[in-house]
Structure formats: C-alpha cells, structure tokens
Coordinates of C-alpha atoms and ligand atoms in Angstrom, one line a residue:
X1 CA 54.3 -50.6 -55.5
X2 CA 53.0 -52.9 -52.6
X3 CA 56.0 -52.9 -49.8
X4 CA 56.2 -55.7 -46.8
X5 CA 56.0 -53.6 -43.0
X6 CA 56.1 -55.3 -40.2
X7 CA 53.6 -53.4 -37.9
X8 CA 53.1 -54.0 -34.0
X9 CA 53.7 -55.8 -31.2
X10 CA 53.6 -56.3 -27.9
X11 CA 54.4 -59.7 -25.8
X12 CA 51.5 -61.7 -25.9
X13 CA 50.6 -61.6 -29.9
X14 CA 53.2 -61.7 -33.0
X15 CA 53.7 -58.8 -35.4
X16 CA 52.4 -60.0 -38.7
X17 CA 54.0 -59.0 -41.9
X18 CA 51.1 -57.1 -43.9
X19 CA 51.0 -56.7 -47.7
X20 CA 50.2 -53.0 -47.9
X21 CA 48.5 -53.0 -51.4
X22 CA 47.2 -50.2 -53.0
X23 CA 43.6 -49.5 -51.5
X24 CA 40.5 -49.9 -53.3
X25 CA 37.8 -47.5 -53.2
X26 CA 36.0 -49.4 -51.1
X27 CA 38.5 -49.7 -48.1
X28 CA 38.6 -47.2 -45.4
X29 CA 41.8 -45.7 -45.8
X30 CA 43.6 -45.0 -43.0
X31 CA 43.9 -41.1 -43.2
X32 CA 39.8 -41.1 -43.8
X33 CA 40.1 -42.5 -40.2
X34 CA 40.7 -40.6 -37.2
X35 CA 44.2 -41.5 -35.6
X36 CA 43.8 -42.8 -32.7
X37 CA 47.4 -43.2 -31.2
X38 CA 48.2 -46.1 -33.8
X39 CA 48.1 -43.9 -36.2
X40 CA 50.9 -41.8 -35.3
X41 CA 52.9 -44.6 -33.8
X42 CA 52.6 -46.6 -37.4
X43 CA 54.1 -43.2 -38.6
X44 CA 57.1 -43.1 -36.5
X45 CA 57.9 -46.9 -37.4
X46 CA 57.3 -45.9 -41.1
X47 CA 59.7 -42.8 -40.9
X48 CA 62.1 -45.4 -39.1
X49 CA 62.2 -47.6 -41.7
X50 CA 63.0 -45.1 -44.0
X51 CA 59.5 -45.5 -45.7
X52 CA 58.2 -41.9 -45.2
X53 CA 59.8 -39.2 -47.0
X54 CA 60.7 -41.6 -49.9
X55 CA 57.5 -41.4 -51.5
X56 CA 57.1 -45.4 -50.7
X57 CA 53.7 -44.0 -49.1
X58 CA 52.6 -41.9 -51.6
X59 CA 52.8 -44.4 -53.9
X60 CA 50.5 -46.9 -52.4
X61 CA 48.3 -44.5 -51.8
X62 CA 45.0 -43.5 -54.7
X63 CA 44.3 -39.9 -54.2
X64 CA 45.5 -36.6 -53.7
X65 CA 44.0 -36.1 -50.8
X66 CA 45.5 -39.2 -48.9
X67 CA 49.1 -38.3 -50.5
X68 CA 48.8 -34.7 -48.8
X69 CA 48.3 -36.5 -45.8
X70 CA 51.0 -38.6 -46.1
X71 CA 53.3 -35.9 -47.4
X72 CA 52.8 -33.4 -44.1
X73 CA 54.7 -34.4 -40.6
X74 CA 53.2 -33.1 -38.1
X75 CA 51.2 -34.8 -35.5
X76 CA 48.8 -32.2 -34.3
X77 CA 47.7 -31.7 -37.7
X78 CA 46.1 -35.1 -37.9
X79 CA 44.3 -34.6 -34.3
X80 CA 42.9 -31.9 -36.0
X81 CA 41.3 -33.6 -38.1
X82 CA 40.4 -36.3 -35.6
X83 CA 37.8 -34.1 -34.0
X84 CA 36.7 -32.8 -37.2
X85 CA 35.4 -36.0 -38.1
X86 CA 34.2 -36.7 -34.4
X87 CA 32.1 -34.0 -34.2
X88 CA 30.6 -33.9 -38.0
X89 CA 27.7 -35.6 -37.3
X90 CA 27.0 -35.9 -41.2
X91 CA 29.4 -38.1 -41.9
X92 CA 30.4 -41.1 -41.0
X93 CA 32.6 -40.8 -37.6
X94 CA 35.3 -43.0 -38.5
X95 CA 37.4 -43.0 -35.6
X96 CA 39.1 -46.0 -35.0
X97 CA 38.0 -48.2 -32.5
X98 CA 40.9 -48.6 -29.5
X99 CA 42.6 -51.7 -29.5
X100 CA 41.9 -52.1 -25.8
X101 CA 38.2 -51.8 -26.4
X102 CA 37.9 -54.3 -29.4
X103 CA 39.8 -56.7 -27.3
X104 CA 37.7 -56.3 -24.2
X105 CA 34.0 -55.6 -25.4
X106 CA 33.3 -59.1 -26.8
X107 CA 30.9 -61.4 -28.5
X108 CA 32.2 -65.2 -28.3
X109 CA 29.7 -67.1 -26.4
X110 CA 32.0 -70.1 -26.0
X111 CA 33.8 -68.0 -23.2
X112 CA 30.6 -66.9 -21.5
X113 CA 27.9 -64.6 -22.3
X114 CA 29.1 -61.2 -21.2
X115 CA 30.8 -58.5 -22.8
X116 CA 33.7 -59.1 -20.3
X117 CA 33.8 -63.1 -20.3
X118 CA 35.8 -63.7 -22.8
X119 CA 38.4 -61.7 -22.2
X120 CA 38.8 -62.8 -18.5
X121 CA 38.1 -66.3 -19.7
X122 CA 39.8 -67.0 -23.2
X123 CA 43.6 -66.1 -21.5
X124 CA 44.7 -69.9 -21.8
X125 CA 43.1 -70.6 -24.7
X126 CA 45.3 -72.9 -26.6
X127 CA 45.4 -72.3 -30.6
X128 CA 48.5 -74.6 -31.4
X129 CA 48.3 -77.4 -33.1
X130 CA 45.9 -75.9 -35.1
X131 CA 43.5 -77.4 -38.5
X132 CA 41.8 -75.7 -40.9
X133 CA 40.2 -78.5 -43.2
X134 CA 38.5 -77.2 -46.5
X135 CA 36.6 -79.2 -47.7
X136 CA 32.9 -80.4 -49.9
X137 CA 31.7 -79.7 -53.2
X138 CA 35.1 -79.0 -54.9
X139 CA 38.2 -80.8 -56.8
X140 CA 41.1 -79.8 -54.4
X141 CA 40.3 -80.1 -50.3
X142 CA 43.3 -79.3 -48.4
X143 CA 44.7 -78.5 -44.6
X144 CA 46.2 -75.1 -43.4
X145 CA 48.3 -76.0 -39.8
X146 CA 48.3 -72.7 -37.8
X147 CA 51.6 -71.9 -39.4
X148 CA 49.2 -71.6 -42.6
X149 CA 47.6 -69.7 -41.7
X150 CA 49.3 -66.3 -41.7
X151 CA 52.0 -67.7 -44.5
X152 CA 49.9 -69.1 -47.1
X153 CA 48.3 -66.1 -48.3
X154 CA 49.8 -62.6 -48.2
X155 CA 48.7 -60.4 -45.5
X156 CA 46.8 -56.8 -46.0
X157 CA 45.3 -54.8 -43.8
X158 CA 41.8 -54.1 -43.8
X159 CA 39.9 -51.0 -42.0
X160 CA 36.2 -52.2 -41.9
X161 CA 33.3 -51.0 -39.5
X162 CA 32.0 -53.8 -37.2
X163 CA 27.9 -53.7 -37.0
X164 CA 26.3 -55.9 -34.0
X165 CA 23.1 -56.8 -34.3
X166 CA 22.7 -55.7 -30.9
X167 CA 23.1 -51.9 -32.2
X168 CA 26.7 -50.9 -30.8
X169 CA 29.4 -50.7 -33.7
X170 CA 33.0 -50.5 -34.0
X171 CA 36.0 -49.3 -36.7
X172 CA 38.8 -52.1 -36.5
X173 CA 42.3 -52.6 -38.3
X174 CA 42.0 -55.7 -39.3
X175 CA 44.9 -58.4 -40.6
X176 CA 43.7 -60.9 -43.2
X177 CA 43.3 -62.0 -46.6
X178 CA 40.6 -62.3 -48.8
X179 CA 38.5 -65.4 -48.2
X180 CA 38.3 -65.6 -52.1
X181 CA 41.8 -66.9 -52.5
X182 CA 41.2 -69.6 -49.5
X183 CA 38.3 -70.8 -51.6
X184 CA 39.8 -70.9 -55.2
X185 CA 42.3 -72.8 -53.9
X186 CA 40.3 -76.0 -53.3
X187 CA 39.2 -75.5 -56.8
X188 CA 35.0 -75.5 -56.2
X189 CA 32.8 -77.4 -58.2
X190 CA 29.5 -76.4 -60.1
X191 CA 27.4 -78.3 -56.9
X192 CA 29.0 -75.3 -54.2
X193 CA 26.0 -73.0 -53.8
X194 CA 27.2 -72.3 -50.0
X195 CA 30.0 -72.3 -48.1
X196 CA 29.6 -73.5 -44.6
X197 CA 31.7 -72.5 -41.4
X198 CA 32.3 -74.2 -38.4
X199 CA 34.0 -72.9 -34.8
X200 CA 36.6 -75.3 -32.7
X201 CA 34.2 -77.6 -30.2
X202 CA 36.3 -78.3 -27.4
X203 CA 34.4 -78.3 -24.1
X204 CA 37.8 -78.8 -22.2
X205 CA 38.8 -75.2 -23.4
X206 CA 35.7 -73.5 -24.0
X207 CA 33.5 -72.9 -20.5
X208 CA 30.6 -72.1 -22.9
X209 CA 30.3 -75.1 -24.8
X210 CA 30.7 -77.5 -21.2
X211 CA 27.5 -75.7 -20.0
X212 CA 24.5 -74.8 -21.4
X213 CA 24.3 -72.2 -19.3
X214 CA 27.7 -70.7 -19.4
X215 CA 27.1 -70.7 -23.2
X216 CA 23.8 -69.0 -23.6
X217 CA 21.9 -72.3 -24.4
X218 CA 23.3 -72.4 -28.0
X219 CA 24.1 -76.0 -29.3
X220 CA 28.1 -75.9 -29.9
X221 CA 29.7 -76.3 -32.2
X222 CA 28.8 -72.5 -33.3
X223 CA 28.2 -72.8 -37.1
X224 CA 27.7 -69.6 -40.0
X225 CA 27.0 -69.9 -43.7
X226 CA 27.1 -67.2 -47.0
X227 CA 26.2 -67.8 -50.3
X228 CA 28.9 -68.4 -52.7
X229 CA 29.1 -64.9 -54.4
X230 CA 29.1 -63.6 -51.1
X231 CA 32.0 -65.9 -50.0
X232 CA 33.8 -64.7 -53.2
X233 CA 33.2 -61.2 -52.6
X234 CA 36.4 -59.3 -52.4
X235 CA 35.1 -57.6 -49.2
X236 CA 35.1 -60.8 -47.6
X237 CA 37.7 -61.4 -45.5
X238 CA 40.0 -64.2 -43.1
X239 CA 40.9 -61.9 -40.6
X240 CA 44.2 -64.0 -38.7
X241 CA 45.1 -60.2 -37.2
X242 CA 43.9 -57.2 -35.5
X243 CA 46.2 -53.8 -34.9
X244 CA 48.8 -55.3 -36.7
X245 CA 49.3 -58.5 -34.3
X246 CA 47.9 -62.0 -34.2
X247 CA 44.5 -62.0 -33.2
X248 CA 43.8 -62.5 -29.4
X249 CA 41.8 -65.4 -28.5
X250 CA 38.5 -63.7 -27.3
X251 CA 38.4 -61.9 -30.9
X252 CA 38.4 -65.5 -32.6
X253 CA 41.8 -66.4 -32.6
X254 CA 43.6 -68.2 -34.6
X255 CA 41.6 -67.4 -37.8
X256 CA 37.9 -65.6 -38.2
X257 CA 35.3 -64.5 -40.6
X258 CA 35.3 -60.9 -41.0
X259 CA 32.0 -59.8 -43.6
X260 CA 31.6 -56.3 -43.1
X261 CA 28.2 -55.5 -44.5
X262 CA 26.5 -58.4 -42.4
X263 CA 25.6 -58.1 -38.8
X264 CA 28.5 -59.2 -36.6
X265 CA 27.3 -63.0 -35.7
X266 CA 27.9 -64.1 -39.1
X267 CA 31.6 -63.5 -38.1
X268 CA 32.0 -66.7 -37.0
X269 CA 35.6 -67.3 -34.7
X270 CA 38.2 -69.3 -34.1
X271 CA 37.4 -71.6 -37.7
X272 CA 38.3 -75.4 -38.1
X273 CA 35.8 -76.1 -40.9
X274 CA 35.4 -74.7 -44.2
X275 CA 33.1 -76.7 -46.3
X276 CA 31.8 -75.7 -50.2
X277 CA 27.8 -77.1 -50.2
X278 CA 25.0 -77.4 -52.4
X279 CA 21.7 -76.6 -49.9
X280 CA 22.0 -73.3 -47.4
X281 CA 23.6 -74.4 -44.4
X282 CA 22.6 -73.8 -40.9
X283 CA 24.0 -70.6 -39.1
X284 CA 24.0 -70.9 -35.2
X285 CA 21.6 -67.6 -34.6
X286 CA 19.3 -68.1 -37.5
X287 CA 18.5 -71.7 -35.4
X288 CA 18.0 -70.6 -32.3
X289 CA 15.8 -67.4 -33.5
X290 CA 14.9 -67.7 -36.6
X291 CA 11.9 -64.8 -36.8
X292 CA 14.7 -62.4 -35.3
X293 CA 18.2 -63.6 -36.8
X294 CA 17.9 -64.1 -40.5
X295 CA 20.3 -66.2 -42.9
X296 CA 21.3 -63.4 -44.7
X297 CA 21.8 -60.9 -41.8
X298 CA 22.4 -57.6 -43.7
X299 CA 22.7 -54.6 -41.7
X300 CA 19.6 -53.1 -42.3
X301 CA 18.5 -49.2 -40.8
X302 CA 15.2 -50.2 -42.4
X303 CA 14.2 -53.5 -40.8
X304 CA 14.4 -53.7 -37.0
X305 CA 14.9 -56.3 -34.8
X306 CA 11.8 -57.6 -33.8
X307 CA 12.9 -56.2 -29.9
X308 CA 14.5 -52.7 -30.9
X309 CA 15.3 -50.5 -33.4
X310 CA 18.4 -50.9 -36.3
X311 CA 18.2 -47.1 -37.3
X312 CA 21.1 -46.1 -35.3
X313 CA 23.8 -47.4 -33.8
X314 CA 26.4 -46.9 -30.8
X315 CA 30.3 -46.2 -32.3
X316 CA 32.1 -47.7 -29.7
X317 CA 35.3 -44.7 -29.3
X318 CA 37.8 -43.7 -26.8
X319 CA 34.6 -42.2 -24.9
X320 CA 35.3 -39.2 -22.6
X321 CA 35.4 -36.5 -24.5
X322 CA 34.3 -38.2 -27.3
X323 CA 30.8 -39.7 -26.2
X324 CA 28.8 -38.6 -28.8
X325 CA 28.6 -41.1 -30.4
X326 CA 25.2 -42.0 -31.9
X327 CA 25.2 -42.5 -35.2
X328 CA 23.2 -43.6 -38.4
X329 CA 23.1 -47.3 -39.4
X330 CA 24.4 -47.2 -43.1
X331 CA 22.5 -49.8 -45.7
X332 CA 25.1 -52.5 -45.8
X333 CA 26.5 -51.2 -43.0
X334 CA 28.1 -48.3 -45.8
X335 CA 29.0 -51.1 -48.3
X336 CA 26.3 -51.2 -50.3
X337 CA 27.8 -50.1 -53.6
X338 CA 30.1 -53.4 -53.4
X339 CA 27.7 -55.9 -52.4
X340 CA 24.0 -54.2 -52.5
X341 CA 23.9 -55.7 -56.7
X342 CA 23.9 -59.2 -55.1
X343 CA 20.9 -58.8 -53.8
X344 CA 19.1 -56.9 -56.2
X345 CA 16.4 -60.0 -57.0
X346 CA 16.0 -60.6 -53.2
X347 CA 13.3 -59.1 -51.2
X348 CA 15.8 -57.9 -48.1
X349 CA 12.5 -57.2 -45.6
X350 CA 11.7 -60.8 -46.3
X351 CA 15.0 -62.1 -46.7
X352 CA 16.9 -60.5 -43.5
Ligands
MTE1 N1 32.2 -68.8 -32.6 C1 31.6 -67.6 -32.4 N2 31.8 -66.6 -33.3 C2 31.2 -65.4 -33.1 C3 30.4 -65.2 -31.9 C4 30.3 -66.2 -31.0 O1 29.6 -66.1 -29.9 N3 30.9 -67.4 -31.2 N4 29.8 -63.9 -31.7 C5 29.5 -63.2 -32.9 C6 29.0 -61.8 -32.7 S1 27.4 -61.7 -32.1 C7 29.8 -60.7 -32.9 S2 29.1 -59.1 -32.8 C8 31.2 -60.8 -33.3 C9 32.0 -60.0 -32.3 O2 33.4 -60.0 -32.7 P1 34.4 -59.3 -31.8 O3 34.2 -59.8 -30.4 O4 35.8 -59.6 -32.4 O5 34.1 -57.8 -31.9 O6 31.7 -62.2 -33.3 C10 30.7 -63.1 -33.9 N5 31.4 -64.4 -34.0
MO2 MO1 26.9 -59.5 -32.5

C-alpha cells in the first residue's frame, strides 16, 4: 500500500510530500544503497510517525531481502553494510551521494562555468512566478504555475546514479514524477516524434547567459531534446526535489530533467518549455560540439570522448576514508535492461 511521508527539511527548501510506491526492479532501493546519514535520520522520522514497526515498510517494499532490512533496528548494522559495499569493488558502490556535495559540485552554466559558481551565484535566484508551457504536436497544451508543479502529479522518490560526461558520477535521492504523465496529459498527436526542452533565459538573473564569457560561450537559451519513446520511458523523470526538499536553484530548480541512462547534459534545468515535435530538435552540447557531444548521449564505457576515456568513472562520496572511488562505467549507465531495447536498430558507436 503506497503511504504519503513527508521527508526533510531544512529553512531554505520545502519538505515535499513523496508517494512512496512500491519500487520497481529497476529503482535503486534504498537499503541496496549505503546510508549515508539520511538514511538513518529517514528511519527515526519513520519510527516517529509510527510507520516502522507496523509493517507499513514492509509492505512497500518487493523482496525479502529489503523487508529484513526494514525489519532490524539497529543503526550500526546498516554502516556495516555501508562499507561492505564501499569496499566491494565488484559491485556497484552505491553509496549515496551527500546532499552537501550534490548541491555544491555543479553543472549549470547559466551561473558560471565552475564547479563552485553556481552555488555561490544561484543564491538569489528567483523561481516564483513560475511557467511551464507544454506545448506542439498534440491535442491538449496546457500551463503548470510553480504551485504545479509539485501538486499536479504525485511525488515519488527516485534513487538514480548521475553519469557526467566529464567522467565523475554521483548516487542522488531524487523527488519527481515521471515525465510520462506530464506528456500524456497534453494528449500528443501522431506528428510528436520528439519532445523538445528549453531552460528559463533571463540575463537579469542568470550571469551566464548576460556574458558570453561567464557562460562558457554557449548561445542561451540552453535547450535538450529525447525521442519520444525515450520521453515516455518510465525511467524518465521531472525531478522538482532532491533529499526530500525542493530542489535548490544551482541543481535546476524549480523543475529538471532527470534521464538516468544519458550523460548528465541532457538533464536540462530549471524548464519553461516543453514542446511535442516532429524533426529532432537541437540540444545545446550537440551544437556547440557536435563530433564530441552526440544527440543521443548514452553513457557509453565503450565509446570515449574524443579528449578522454568513458571506461571508468569518479563516484563522487563522502571522501576521506572513503576515496576509493574509481569505478566502472555501466552500459546505460546500469540501465540497460530498461532502455538498451530502444536502441536495438541504432548503431550506438555512430549514434552517440
Ligand atoms: N540549463 C542547464 N542544464 C544543465 C546544465 C547547464 O549548464 N544548464 N548542465 C548539465 C550537466 S553537464 C550536468 S552533468 C547536469 C548536472 O546536474 P547537477 O548539477 O544537478 O548534478 O546538469 C545538466 N543540465
Ligand atoms: Mo555534465
């Protein structure tokens, strides 16, 4: 039985209410993933709302293994286990990525071009009023208003591995729903071969987009693209949330594209446009570098980047201790058997 839990907080972001539904094979369930301190903290608000104990857990959980979790109390136990699957270097190491690190090791050009711009520089960023037009090739365009946005479609939380092209990599809690149910929505029509995204342009709030040099020379507004089937993919996901709280600007606040088996740019922030299309639309990276930032944009250990190497990748963790932290790319970034039959009449060395 799905159960509402209202998870995190702190005083600049809004809890969200997430829709814990039962997870699919396919989602990284959080006792697969190493606790970090959220996971223990999520555990005393659970046992505080009486959820623990009452079998509300077990319940929403698929297998054995993950109710014996649930069903044991005791926190050591599950730091245990957090080095067992930091140190096994033959699986994944699916330690989730601290907050602090997701929201301070950055791509969002807008804001600047370092890893540390847009944290220092997104802080003002202003997200209300807010539009979300959808829009094209389809029978029903509408408007989400930021309230929308985390009220029109209910909430779950998604625990997805983040692949950069530039070869560093990250586990995050996401807060979102499934792009799907945005789409069907507007009710596409037989024409809407692509859908089309487009970032806020507003050089007034965004340093990157006022200078070409601030910005990294890209022409704003930033803009991303997936085939429809990929759109509709149940992986695919509007992420409005990250650690169980609105999402903070520099991670693309108010509302992002989260597609977990392509290389991080086509996560396109901070979203005004959605738009159903008939031809392949253009995606900001694929323009400016075409021969090393493809359309498609699969993770890929078997095709590098023209500069360096996509074998292996650096899991950004809590460090210290911790630092070893080199690990395999995965086909699909580990998602292949949801999304790899998709491509199976597309030459992926060609098409990357
Ligand atoms: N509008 C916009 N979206 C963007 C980017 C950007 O510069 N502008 N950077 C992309 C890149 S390269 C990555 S790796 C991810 C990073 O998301 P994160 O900062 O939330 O980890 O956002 C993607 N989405
Ligand atoms: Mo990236």
């Amino acid at each position: 039985m799905p159960f509402l839990l209202p998870i995190g907080n702190n005083k600049f972001n809004k809890a969200l209410t997430v829709l814990i539904k039962t997870p699919k094979s396919y989602l990284l369930k959080e006792n697969e993933v190493t606790p970090e301190n959220v996971y223990l903290n999520r555990r005393g608000l659970l046992k505080g709302l009486g959820f623990l104990g009452a079998g509300a857990l077990l319940s929403s959980t698929s297998t054995t293994a993950s109710a014996d979790w649930f069903s044991k109390d005791e926190p050591t136990k599950f730091k245990t286990t957090a080095l067992k699957f930091q140190t096994d270097q033959n699986t994944d190491n699916l330690i989730l990525t601290p907050e602090a690190k997701i929201t301070s090791h950055n791509n969002f050009y807008e804001f600047g071009t370092s890893k540390t711009d847009p944290v220092n520089n997104a802080q003002g960023f202003k997200i209300d009023p807010w539009k979300l037009t959808i829009s094209g090739e389809c029978d029903k365009p509408y408007t989400l208003d930021l309230d929308d946005l985390t009220k029109a479609f209910a909430l779950e939380e998604r625990i997805y591995r983040m692949r950069c092209v530039e070869a560093w990599s990250m586990v995050i809690p996401w807060v979102g729903f499934e792009l799907a149910k945005l789409l069907k929505k507007a009710q596409p029509n037989s024409r809407a071969n692509f859908v089309a995204f487009e970032t806020l342009h507003d050089p007034q709030q965004m340093p990157g987009q006022a200078s070409r040099r601030v910005g990294g020379g890209i022409n704003y507004p930033y803009v991303e693209g997936l085939r429809i089937d990929e759109a509709m993919n149940p992986l695919t996901l509007m992420s409005v949330g990250l650690y169980g709280k609105t999402l903070p600007a520099q991670n693309g606040a108010p509302i992002r594209l989260v597609v977990p088996w392509k290389y991080g740019f086509k996560s396109i922030k901070s979203i005004v446009g959605i738009k159903f299309v008939e031809q392949q639309p253009a995606a900001t990276w694929n323009i400016l570098a075409p021969n090393e930032y493809g359309f498609y944009a699969n993770v890929n250990p078997e095709v590098d980047h023209p500069r360096w190497s996509q074998a292996s990748e650096r899991r950004i963790t809590s460090g210290g201790l911790f630092a070893r932290n080199r690990i395999d790319t995965l086909p699909f970034n580990g998602y292949g058997e949801q999304v790899a039959d998709m491509y199976k009449n597309l030459n992926l060395r060609k098409n990357f």
